[in-house]
Coordinates of C-alpha atoms in Angstrom, one line a residue:
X21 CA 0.0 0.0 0.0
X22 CA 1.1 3.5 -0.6
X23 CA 2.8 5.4 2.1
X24 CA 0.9 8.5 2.9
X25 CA 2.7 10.4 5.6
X26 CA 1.9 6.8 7.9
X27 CA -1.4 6.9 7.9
X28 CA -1.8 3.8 5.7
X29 CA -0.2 2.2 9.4
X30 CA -2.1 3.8 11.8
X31 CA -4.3 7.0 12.5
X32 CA -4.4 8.0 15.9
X33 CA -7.3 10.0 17.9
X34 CA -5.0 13.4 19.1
X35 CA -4.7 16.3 21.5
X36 CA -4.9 19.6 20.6
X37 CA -6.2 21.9 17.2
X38 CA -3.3 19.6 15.8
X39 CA -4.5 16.1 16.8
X40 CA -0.9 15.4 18.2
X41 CA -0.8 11.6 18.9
X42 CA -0.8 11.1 22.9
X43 CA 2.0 9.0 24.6
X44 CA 1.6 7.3 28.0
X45 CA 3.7 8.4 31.0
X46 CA 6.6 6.6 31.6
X47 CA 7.2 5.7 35.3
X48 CA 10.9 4.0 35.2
X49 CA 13.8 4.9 33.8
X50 CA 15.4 1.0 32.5
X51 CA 18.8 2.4 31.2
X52 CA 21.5 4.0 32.6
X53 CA 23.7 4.0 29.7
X54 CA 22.3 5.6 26.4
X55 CA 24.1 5.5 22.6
X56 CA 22.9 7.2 19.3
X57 CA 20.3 6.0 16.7
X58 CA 23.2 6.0 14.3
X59 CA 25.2 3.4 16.5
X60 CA 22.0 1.2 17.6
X61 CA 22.7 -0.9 14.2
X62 CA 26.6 -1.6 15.6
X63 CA 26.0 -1.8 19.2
X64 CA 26.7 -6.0 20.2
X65 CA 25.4 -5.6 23.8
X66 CA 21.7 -3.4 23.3
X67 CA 20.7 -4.7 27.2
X68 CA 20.5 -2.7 29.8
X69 CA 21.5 0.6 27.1
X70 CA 18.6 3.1 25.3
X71 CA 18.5 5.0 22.4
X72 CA 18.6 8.3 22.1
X73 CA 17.7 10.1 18.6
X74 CA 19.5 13.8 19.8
X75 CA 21.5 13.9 15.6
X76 CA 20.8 15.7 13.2
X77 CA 17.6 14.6 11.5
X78 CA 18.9 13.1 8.4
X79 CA 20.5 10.7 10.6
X80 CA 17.0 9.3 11.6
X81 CA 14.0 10.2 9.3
X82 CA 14.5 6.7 7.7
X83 CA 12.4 5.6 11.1
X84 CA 9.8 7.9 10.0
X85 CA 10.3 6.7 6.7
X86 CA 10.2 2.8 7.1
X87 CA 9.0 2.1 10.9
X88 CA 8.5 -1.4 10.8
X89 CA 11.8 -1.9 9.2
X90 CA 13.5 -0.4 12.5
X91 CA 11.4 -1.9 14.7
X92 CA 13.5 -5.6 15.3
X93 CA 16.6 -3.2 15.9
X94 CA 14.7 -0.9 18.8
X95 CA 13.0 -4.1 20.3
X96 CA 16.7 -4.9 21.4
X97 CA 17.3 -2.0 23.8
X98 CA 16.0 -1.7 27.0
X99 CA 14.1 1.8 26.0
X100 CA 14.0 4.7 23.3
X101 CA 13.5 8.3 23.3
X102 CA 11.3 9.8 21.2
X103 CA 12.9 10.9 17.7
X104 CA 13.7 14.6 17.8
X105 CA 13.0 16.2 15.2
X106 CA 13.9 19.7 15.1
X107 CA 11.4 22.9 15.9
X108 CA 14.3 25.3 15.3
X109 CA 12.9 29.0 15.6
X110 CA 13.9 30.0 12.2
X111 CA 11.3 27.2 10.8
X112 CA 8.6 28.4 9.6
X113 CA 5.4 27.3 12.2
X114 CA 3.8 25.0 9.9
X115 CA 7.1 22.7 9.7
X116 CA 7.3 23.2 13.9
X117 CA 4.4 21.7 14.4
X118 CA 4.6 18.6 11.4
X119 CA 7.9 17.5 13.3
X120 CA 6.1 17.7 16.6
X121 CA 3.5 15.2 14.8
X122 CA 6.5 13.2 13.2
X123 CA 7.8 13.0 16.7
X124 CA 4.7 11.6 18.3
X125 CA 3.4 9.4 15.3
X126 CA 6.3 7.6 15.4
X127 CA 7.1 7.5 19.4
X128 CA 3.4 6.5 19.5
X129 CA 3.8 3.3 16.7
X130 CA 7.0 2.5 18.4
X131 CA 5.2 2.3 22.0
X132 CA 2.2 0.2 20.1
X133 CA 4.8 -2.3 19.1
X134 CA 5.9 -3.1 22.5
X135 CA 9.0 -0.7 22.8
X136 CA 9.3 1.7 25.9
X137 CA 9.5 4.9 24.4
X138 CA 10.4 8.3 26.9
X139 CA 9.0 11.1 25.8
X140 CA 11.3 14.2 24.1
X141 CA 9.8 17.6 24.9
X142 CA 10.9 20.3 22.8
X143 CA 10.3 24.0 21.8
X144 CA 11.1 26.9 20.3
X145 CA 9.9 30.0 21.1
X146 CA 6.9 31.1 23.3
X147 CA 4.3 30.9 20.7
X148 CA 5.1 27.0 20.0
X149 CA 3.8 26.2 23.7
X150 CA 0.3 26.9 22.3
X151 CA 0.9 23.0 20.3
X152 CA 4.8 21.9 21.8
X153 CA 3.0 20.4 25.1
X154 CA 0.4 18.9 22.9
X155 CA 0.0 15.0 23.5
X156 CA 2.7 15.1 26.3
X157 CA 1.9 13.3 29.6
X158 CA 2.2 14.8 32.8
X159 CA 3.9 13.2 36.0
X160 CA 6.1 11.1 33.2
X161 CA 10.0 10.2 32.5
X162 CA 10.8 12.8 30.2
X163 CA 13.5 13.8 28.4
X164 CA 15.4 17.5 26.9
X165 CA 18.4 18.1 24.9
X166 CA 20.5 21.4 25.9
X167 CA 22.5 21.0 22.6
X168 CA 22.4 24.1 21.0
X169 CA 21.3 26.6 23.7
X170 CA 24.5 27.8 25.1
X171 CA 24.5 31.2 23.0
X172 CA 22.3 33.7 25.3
X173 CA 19.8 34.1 23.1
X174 CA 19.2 30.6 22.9
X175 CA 19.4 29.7 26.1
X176 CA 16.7 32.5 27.7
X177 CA 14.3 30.7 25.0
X178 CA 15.5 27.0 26.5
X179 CA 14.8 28.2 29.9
X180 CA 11.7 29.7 29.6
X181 CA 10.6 26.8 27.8
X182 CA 12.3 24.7 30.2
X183 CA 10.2 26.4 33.1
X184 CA 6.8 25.8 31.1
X185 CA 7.7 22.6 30.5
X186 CA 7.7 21.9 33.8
X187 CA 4.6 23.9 34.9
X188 CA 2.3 21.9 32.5
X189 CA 3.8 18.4 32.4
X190 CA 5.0 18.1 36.4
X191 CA 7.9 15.8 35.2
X192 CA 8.6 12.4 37.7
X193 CA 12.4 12.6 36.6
X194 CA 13.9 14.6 33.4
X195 CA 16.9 13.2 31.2
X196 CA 19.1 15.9 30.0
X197 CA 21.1 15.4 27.0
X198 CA 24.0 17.8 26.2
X199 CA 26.1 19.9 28.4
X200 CA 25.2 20.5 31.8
X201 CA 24.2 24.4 32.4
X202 CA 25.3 24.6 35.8
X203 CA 24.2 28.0 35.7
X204 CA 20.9 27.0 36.4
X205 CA 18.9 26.3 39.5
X206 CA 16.3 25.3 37.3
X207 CA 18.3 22.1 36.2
X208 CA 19.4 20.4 39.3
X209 CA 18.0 17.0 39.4
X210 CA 18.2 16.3 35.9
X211 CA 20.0 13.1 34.8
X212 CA 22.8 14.1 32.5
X213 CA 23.4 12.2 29.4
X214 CA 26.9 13.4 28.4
X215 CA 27.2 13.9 24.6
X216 CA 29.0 10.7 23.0
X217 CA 32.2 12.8 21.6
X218 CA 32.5 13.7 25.3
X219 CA 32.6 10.0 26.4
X220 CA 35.6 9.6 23.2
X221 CA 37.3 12.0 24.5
X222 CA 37.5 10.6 28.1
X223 CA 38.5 7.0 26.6
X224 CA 41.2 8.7 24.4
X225 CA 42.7 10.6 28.1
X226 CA 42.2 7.3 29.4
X227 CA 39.2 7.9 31.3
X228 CA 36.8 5.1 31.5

């Protein structure tokens, strides 16, 4: 059958003017240890490690683009992330908010096929929180990416958004991809996933 944006695979009943597809809350965080999408195919020990999708999106739309093929190789881990695709600000809103749909359809179909899938929440500037929260769940595992936001620009917007995220959704735990902003009060008890040419680094200073 003809792929039409997915929905030849599965329609879902949505939030919001956007019908966002909804994702259950996520209570436990079963991994420790997370790689990139782009290493899942490589990795020879997937248990006890998740998946993260915080690359650029060309590295990924192929799970948006043939979800069933991918699904085996995500069945593996122990959990996923939802895929991030990017809301930058410069986009204009109608692209925002498909990715935000891209991100749930597929986090959605993932979670359907027996995968535990942690929600990504992302935004851009104030006007996307109108749709960004949009088929979020509240008291949930979550998880945020800081790559990106260090300029100060960029990072007022992230901590705004950071702040609303938190009013609306009443996170249980949040997993923080990227460099820490120690900065921030708002950030303490995040669980920092240090960015993987960090953790080459460290092995090539003999770190372990």
């Amino acid at each position: 059958m003809l792929n039409f944006e997915n929905l030849d695979k599965a329609v879902y009943s949505g939030a919001g003017a956007y019908d966002i597809p909804e994702l259950p809350p996520v209570t436990d965080v079963p991994s420790a240890e997370w790689i990139s999408f782009n290493f899942a195919k490589s990795c020879n020990a997937p248990e006890g490690k998740g998946v993260h999708f915080f690359v650029d999106d060309y590295q990924f739309v192929r799970v948006w683009n043939s979800p069933d093929k991918y699904i085996p190789l995500l069945k593996r881990f122990a959990a996923v992330l939802a895929p991030d695709f990017s809301t930058y600000t410069d986009m204009p809103r109608a692209m925002q908010i498909y990715n935000h749909y891209r991100k749930h359809w597929v986090a959605r179909y993932l979670t359907d096929s027996g995968i535990t899938v942690i929600p990504t929440i992302s935004w851009s500037t104030p006007d996307s929180y109108e749709w960004c929260f949009e088929g979020e769940p509240r008291n949930s595992v979550v998880a945020i990416s800081t790559v990106g936001c260090m300029r100060r620009d960029a990072l007022e917007l992230f901590l705004m958004g950071f702040d609303e995220m938190k009013r609306r959704l009443s996170p249980a735990l949040i997993i923080c991809y990227g460099a820490e902003i120690e900065a921030s009060v708002t950030l303490k008890g995040c669980v920092n996933i240090p960015p993987y040419y960090k953790k080459i680094k460290e092995r090539c200073n003999g770190n372990n």
